[in-house]
mmCIF file of C-alpha atoms and ligand atoms in Angstrom:
data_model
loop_
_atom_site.group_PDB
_atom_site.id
_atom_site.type_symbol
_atom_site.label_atom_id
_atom_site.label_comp_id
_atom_site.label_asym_id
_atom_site.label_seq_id
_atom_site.Cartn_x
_atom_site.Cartn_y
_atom_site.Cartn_z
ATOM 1 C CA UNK A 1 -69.073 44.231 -12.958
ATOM 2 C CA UNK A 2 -72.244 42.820 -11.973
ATOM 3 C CA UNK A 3 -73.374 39.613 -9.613
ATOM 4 C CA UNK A 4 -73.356 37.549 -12.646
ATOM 5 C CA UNK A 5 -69.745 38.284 -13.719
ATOM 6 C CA UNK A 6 -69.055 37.943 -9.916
ATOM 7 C CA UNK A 7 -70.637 34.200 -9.414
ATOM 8 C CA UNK A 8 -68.588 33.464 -12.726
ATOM 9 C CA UNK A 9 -65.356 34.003 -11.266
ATOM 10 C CA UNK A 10 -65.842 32.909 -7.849
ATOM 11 C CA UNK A 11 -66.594 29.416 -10.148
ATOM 12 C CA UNK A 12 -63.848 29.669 -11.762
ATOM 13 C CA UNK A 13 -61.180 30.404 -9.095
ATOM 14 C CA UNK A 14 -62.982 27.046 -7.112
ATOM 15 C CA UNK A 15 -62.623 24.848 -10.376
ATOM 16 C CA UNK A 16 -58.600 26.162 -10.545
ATOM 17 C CA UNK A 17 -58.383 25.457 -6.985
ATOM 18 C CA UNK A 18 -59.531 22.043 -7.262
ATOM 19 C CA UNK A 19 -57.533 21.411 -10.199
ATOM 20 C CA UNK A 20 -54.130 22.042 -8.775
ATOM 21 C CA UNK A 21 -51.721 19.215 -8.205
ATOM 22 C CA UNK A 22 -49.176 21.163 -6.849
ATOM 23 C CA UNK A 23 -48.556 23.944 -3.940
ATOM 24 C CA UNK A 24 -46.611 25.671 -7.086
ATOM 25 C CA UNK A 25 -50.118 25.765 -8.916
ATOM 26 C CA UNK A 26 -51.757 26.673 -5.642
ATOM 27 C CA UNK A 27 -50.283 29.621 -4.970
ATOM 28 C CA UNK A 28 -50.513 31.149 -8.712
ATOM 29 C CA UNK A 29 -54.169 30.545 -8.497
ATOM 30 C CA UNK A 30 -54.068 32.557 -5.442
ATOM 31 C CA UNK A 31 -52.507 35.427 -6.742
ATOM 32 C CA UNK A 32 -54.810 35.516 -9.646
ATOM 33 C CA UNK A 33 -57.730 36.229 -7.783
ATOM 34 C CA UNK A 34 -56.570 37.471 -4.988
ATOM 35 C CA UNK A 35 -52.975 38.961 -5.238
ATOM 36 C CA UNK A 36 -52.780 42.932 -5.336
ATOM 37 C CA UNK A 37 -53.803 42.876 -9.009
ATOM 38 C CA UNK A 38 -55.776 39.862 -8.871
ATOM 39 C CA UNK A 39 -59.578 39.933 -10.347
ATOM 40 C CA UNK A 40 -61.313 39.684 -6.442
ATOM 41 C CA UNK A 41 -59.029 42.766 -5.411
ATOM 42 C CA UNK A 42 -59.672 44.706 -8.279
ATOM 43 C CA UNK A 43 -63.123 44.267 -7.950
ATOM 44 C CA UNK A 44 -63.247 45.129 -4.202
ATOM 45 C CA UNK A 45 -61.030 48.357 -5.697
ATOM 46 C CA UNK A 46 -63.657 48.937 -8.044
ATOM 47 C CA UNK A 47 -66.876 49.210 -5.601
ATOM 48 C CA UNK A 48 -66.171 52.663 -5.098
ATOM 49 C CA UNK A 49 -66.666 53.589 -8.678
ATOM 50 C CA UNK A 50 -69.957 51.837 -8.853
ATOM 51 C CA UNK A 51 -73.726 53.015 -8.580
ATOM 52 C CA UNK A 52 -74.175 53.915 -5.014
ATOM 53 C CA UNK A 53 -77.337 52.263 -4.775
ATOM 54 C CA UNK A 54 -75.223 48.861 -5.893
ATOM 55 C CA UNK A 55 -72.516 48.949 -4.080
ATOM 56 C CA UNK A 56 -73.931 47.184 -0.889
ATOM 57 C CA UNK A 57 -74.652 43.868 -2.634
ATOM 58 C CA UNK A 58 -71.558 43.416 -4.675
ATOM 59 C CA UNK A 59 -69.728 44.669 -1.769
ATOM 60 C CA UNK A 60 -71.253 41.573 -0.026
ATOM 61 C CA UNK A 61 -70.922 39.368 -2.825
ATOM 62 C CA UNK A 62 -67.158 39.736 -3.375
ATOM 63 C CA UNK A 63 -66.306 39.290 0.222
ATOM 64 C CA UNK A 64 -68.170 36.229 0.218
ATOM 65 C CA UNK A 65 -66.419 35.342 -2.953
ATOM 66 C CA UNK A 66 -63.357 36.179 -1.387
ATOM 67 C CA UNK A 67 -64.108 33.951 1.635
ATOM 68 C CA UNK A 68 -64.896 30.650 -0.059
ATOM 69 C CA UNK A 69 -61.559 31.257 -2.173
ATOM 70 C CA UNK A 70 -59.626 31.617 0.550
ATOM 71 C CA UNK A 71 -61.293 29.010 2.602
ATOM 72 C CA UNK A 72 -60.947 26.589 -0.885
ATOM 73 C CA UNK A 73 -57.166 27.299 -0.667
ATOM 74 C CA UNK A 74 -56.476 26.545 3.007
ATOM 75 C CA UNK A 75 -58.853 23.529 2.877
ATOM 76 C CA UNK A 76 -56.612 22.126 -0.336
ATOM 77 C CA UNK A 77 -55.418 18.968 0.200
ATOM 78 C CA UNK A 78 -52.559 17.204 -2.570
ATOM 79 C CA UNK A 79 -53.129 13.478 -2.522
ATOM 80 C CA UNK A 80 -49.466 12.091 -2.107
ATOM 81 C CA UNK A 81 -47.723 10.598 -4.961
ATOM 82 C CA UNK A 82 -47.231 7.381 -4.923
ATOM 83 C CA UNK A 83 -43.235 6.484 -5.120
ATOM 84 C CA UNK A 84 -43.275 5.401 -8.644
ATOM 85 C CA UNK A 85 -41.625 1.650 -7.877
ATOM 86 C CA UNK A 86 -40.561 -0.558 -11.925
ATOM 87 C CA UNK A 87 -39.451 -3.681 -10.761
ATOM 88 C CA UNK A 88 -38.664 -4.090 -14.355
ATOM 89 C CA UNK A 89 -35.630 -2.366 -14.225
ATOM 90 C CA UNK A 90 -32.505 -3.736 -13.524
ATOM 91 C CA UNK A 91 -30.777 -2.810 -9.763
ATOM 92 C CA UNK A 92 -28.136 -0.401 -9.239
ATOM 93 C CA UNK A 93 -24.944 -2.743 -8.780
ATOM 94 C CA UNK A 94 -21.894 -2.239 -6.582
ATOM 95 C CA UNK A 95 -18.713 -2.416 -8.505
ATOM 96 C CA UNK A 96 -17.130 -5.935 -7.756
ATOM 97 C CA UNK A 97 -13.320 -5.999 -7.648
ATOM 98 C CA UNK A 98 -11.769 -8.252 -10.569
ATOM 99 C CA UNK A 99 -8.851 -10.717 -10.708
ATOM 100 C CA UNK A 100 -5.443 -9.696 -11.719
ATOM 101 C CA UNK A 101 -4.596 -11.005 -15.436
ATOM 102 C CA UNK A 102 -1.740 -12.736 -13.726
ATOM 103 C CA UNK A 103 -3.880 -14.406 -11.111
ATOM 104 C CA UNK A 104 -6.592 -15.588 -14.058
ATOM 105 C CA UNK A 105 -3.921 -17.304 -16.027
ATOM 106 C CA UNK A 106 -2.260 -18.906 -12.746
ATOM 107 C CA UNK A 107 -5.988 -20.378 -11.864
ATOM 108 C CA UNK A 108 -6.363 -21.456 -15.242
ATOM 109 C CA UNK A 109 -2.777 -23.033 -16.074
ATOM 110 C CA UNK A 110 -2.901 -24.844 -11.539
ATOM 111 C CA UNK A 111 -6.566 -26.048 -13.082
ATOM 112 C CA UNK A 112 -5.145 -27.796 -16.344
ATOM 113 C CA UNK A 113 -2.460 -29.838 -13.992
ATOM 114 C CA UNK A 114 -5.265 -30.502 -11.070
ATOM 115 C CA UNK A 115 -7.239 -32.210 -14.332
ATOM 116 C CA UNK A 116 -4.070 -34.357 -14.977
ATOM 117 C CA UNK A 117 -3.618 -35.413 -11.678
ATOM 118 C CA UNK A 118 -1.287 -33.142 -9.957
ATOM 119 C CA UNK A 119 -1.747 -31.756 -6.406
ATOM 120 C CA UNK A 120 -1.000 -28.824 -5.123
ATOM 121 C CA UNK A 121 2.681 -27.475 -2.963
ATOM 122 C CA UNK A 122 3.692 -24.606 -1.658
ATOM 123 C CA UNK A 123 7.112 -23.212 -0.576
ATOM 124 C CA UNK A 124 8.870 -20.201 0.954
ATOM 125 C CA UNK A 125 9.564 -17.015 -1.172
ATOM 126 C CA UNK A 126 12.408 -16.576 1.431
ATOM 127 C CA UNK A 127 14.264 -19.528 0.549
ATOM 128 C CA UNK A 128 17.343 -20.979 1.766
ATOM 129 C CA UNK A 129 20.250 -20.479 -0.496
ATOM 130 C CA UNK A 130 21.312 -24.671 -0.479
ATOM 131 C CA UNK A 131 17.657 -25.222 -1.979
ATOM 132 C CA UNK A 132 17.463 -22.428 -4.175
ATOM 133 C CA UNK A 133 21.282 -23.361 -5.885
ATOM 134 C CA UNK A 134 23.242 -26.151 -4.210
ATOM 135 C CA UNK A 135 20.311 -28.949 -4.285
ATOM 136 C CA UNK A 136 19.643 -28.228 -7.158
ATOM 137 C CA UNK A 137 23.373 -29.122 -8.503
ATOM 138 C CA UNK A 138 24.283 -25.624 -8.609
ATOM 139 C CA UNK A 139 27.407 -25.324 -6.917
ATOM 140 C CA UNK A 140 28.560 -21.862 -4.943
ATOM 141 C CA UNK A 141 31.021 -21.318 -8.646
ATOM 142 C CA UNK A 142 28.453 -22.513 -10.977
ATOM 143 C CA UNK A 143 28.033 -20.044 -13.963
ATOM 144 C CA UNK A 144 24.306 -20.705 -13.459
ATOM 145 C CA UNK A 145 24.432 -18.698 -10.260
ATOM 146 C CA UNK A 146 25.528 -15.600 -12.173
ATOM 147 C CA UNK A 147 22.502 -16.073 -14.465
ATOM 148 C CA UNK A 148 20.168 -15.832 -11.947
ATOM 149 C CA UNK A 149 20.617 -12.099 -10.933
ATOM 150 C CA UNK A 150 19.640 -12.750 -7.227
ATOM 151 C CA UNK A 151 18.207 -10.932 -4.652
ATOM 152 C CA UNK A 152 19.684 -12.389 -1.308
ATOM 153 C CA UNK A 153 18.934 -12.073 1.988
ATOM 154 C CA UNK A 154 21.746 -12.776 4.010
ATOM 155 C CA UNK A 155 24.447 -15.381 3.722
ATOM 156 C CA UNK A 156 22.041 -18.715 4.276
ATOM 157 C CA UNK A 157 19.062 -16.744 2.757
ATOM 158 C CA UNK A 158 17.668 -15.594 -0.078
ATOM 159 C CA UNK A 159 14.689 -14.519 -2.715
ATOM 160 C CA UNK A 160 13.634 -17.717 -4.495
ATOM 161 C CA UNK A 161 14.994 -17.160 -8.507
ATOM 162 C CA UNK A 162 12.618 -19.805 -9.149
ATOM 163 C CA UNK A 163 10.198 -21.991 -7.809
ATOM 164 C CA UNK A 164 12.418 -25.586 -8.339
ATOM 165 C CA UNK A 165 13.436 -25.434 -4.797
ATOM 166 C CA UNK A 166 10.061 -26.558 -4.154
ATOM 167 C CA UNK A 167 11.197 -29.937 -5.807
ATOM 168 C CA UNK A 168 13.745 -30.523 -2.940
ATOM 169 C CA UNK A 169 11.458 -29.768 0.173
ATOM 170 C CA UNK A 170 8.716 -31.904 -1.482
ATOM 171 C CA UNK A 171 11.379 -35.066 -2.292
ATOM 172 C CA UNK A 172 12.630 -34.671 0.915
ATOM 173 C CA UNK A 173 9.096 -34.901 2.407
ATOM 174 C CA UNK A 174 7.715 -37.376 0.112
ATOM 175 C CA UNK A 175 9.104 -40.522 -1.651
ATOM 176 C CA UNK A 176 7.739 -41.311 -5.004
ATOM 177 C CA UNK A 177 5.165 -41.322 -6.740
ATOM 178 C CA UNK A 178 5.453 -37.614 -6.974
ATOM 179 C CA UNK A 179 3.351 -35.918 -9.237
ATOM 180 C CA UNK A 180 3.378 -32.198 -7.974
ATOM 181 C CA UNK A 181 2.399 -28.500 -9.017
ATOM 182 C CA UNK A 182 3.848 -25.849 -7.272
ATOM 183 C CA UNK A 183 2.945 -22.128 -8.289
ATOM 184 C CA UNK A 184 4.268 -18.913 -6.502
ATOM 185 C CA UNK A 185 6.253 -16.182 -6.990
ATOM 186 C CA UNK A 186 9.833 -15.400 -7.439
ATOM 187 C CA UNK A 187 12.603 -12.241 -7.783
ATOM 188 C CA UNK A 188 15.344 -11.841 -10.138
ATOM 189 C CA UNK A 189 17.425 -8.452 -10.681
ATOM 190 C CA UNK A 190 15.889 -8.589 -14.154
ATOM 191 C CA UNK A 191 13.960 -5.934 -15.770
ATOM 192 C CA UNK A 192 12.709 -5.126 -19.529
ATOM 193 C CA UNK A 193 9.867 -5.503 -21.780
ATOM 194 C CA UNK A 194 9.913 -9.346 -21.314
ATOM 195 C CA UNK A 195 11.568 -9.492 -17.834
ATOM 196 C CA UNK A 196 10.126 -8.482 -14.938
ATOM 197 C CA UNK A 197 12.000 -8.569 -10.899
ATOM 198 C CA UNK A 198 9.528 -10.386 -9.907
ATOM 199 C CA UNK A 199 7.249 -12.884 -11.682
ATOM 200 C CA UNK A 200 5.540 -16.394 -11.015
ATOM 201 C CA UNK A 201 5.832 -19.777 -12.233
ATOM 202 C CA UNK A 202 4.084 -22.446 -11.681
ATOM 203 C CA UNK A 203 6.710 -25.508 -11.446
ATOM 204 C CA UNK A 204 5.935 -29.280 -12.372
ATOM 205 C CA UNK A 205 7.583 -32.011 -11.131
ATOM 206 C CA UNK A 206 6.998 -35.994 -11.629
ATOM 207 C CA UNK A 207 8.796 -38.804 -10.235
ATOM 208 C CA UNK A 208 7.970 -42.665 -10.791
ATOM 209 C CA UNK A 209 9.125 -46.050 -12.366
ATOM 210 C CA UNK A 210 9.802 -45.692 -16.009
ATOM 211 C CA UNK A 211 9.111 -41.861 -16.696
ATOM 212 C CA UNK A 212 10.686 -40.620 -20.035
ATOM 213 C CA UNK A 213 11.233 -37.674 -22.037
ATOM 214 C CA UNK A 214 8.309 -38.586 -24.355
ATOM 215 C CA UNK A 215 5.575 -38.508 -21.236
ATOM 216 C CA UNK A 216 7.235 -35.040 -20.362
ATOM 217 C CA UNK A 217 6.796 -34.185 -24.191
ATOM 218 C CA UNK A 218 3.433 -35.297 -24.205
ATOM 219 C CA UNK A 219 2.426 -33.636 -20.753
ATOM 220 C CA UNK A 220 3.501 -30.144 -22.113
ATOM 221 C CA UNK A 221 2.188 -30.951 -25.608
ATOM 222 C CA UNK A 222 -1.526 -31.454 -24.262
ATOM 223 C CA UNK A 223 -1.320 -28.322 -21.428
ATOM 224 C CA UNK A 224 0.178 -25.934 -24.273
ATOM 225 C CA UNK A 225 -2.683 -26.767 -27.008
ATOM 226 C CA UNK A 226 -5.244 -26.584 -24.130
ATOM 227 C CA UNK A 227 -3.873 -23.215 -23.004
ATOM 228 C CA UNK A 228 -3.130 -21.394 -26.614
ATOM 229 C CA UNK A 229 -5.277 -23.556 -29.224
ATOM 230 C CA UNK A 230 -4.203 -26.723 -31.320
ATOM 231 C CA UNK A 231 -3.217 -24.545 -34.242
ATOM 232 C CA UNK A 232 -0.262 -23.065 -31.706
ATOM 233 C CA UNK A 233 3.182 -23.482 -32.549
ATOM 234 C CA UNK A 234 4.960 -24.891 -29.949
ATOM 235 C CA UNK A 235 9.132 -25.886 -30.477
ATOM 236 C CA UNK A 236 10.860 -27.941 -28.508
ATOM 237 C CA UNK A 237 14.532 -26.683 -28.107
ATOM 238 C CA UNK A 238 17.862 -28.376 -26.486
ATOM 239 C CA UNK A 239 18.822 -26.838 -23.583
ATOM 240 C CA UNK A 240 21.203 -26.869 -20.348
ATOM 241 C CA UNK A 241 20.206 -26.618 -16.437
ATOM 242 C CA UNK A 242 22.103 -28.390 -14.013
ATOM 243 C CA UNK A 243 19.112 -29.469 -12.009
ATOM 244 C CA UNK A 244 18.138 -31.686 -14.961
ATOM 245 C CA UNK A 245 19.526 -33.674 -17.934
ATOM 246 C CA UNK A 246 18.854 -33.723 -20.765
ATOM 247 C CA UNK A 247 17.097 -30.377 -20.747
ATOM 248 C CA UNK A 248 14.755 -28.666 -23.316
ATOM 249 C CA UNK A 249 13.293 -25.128 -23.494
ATOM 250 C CA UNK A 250 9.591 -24.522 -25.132
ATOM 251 C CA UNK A 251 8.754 -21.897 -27.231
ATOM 252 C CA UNK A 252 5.439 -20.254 -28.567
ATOM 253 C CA UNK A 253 5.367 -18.669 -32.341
ATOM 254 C CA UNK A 254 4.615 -14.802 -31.310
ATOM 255 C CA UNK A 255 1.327 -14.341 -31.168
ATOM 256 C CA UNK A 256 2.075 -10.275 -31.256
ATOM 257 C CA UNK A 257 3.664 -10.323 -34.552
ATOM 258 C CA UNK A 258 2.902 -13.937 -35.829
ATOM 259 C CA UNK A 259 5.717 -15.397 -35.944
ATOM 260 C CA UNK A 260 7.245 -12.362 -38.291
ATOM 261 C CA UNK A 261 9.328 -11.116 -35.624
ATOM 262 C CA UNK A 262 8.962 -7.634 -33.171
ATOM 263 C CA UNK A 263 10.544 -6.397 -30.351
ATOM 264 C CA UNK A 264 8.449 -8.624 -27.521
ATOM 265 C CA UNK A 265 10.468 -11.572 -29.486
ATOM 266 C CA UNK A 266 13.249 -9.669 -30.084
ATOM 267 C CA UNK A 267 12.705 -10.514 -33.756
ATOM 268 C CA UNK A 268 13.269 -13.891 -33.444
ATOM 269 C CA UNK A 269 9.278 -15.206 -33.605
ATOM 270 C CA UNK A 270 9.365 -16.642 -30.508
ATOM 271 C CA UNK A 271 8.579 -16.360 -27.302
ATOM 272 C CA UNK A 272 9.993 -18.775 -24.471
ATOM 273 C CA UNK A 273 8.212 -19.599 -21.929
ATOM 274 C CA UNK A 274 8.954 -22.560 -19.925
ATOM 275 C CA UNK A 275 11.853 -24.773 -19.025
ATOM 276 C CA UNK A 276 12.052 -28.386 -18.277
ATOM 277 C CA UNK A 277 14.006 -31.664 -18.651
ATOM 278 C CA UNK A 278 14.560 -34.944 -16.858
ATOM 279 C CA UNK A 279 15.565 -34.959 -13.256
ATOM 280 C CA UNK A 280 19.549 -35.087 -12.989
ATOM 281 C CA UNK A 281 20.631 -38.075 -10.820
ATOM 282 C CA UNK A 282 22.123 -35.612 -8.804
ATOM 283 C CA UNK A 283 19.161 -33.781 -7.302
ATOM 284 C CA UNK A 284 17.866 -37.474 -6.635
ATOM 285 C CA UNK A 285 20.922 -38.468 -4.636
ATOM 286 C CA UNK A 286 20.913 -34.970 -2.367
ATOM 287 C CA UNK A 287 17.181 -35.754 -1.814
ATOM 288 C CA UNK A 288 17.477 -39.794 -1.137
ATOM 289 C CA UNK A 289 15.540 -41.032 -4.362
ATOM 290 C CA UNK A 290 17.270 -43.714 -5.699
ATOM 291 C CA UNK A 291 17.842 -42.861 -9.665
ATOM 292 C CA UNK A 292 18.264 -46.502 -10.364
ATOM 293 C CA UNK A 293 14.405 -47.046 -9.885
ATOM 294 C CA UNK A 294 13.059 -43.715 -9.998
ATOM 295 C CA UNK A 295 13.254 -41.475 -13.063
ATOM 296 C CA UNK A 296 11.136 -38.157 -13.436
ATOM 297 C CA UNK A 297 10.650 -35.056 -15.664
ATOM 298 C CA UNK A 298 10.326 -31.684 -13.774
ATOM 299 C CA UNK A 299 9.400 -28.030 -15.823
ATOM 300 C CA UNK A 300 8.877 -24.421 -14.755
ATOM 301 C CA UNK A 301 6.891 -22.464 -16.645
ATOM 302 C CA UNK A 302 6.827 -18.366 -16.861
ATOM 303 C CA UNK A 303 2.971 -17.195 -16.086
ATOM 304 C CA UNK A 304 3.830 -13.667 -17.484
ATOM 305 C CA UNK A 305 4.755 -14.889 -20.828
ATOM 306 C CA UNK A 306 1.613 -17.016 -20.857
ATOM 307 C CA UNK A 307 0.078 -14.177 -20.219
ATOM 308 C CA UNK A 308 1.734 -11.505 -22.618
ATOM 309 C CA UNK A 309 1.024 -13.731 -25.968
ATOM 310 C CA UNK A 310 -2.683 -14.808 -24.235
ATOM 311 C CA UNK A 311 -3.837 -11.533 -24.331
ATOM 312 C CA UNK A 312 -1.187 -10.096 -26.959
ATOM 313 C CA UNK A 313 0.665 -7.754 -24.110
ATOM 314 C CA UNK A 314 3.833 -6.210 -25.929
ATOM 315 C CA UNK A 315 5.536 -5.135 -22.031
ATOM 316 C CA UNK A 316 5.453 -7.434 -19.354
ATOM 317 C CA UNK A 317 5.816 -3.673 -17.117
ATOM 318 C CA UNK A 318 1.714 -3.187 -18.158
ATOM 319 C CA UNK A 319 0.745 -5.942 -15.145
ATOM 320 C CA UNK A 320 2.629 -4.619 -12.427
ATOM 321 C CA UNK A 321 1.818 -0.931 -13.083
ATOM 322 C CA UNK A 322 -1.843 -1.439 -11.717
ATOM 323 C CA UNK A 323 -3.443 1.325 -14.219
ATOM 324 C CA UNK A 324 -6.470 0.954 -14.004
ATOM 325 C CA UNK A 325 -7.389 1.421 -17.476
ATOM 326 C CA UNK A 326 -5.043 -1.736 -18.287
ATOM 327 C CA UNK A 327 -6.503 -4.004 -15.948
ATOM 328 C CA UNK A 328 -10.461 -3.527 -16.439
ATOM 329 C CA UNK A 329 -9.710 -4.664 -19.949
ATOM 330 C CA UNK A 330 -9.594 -8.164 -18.913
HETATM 331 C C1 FA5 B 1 14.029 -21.758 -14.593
HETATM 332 O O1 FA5 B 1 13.680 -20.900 -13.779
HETATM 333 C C2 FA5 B 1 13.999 -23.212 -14.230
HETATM 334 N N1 FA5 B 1 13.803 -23.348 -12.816
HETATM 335 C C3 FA5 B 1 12.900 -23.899 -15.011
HETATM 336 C C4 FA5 B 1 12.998 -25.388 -14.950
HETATM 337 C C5 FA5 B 1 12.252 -26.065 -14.000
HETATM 338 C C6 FA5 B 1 13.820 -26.084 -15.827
HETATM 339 C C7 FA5 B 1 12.331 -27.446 -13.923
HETATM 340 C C8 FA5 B 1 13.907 -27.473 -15.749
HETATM 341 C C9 FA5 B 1 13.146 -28.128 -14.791
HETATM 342 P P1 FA5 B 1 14.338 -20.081 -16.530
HETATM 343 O O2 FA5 B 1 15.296 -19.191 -15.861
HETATM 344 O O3 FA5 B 1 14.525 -20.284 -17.996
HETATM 345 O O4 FA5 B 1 14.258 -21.479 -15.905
HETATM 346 O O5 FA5 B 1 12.866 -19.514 -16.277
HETATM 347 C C10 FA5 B 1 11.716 -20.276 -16.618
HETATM 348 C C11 FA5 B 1 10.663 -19.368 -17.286
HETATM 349 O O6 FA5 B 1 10.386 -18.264 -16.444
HETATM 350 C C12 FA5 B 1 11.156 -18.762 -18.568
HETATM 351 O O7 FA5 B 1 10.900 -19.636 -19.635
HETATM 352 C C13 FA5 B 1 10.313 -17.527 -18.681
HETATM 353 O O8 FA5 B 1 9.037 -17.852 -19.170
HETATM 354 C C14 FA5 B 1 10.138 -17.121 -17.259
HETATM 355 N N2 FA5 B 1 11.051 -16.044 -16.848
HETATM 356 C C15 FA5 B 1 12.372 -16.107 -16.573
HETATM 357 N N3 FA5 B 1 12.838 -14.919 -16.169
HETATM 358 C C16 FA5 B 1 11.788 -14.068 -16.176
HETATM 359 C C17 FA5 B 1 11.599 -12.697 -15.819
HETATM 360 N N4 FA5 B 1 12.599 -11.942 -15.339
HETATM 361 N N5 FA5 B 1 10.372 -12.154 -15.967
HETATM 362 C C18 FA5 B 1 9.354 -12.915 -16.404
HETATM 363 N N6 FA5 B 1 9.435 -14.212 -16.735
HETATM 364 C C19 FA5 B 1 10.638 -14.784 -16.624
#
């Protein structure tokens, strides 16, 4: 030990000081020179082994040292960081809810019939019984009752089975032209992989002078090639309902199983989805339309089923379970 070695690391131990960033780094350079086995304490340890006739000045010397160290380390100062701010980088979003498959396909299949020309109506999912069955030429002992697995209220009330009771309130309302959408839902005791208790349809109905089978044809033609693609197979199938006459049922080939047959189909290829036919001269006369001027076509169309071959969904059960996982796919 001599002054040299002393001046040395009393440079040092300033240059260290000054080069910390952190408090971290500031106290390890303070235990290096002066901790309990740092190289300041150990020399001040060490006086005592020295020349007498030296001891005085390195004595003074390491205090000194000592001093500006310790004065170095209280004066430190760490220039704050600047918060490190990329506006390159993209911001942290909040998750944004999504619509319901069901809902998507309803927006898209009301938009399709706004684009023809149809406007919008609404009616009551508690319906009364006479619109939901009598109006509609469905007598208290028509079989057609029985097929409708219904959910009633009391005796003048019940669930809508469908949404053609819509056609009465708005021919009640309105005389023609009539050219009408009405979507909602509506409950049948019903449930398996292509039936569900309750479902929505949108329902179509159009009223004029000189409306035929072949514009109803060509209405559903042009909505079911917009909605699945021109190479879709669509068929055309006789059918009954006592609310119109004659009556047809459309199907889709099976998307699921092209055409081949699966369970969804119930191996027969197709899928059905809507029904529809000319208005029966009896709803006309219960709603004050003379049928002698007025003809029109009327349809109601299954949104689940639209949905199920859209997206190729095997169980119409997967909308209404709300799992997650099912819905984000969409
Ligand atoms: C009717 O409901 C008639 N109101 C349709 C109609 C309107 C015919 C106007 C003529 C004129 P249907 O019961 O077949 O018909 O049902 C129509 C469509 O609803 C079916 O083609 C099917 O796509 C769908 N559907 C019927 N029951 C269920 C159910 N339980 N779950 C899901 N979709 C169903």
């Amino acid at each position: 030990m001599n002054m040299e070695w002393i001046k040395n690391i009393e440079d040092e131990a300033l240059k260290e000081i000054e080069n910390t960033k952190t408090e971290q780094e500031l106290l390890l350079v303070k235990s290096k020179y002066l901790g309990d086995k740092g190289k300041i304490t150990l020399g001040i340890k060490g006086i005592k082994d020295l020349d007498p006739s030296l001891r005085r000045d390195v004595g003074y010397l390491l205090n000194e040292a000592k001093r500006k160290i310790k004065k170095a380390i209280s004066e430190k100062k760490f220039v704050e960081e600047e918060e490190f701010f990329d506006e390159t980088l993209p911001p942290i979003m909040p998750s944004f809810g999504k619509l319901h498959p069901i809902t998507k396909i309803m927006n898209e299949v009301v938009s399709l019939f706004v684009q023809l020309g149809f406007s919008i109506s609404e009616g009551p999912e508690i319906e009364l019984i006479e619109y939901n069955f009598d109006a509609l030429n469905i007598p208290p002992s028509h079989p057609a009752r029985d097929m409708h697995d219904t959910f009633y209220v009391d005796d003048k009330w019940l669930l809508r089975t469908h949404t053609s009771p819509v056609q009465i309130r708005v021919m009640k309302e309105k005389k023609p032209p009539i050219r009408i959408i009405a979507p909602g839902r509506v409950y049948r005791r019903d449930s398996d992989i292509s039936h569900s208790p309750m479902f929505h349809q949108v329902e179509g109905l159009l009223v004029d002078h000189n409306i035929s089978f072949s514009n109803l044809k060509g209405i559903l033609s042009f909505f079911l090639q917009e909605m699945f693609g021109h190479d879709a197979e669509i068929r055309f199938r006789p059918s009954y309902f006592p609310f119109t006459e004659p009556s047809s049922e459309v199907d889709i080939g099976c998307i699921l199983c092209s055409g081949k047959g699966c369970r969804t189909c119930k191996n027969t290829g197709w899928l059905e989805i809507l029904g529809a036919g000319m208005v029966d001269p009896e709803v006309f006369k219960y709603v004050g339309i003379d049928s002698e001027k007025y003809t029109g076509f009327a349809f109601g169309l299954g949104i689940e089923r639209i949905a199920m071959l859209k997206y190729g969904i095997s169980d119409i059960r997967l909308f209404f379970e709300n799992d997650w996982r099912f819905l984000t796919q969409f």
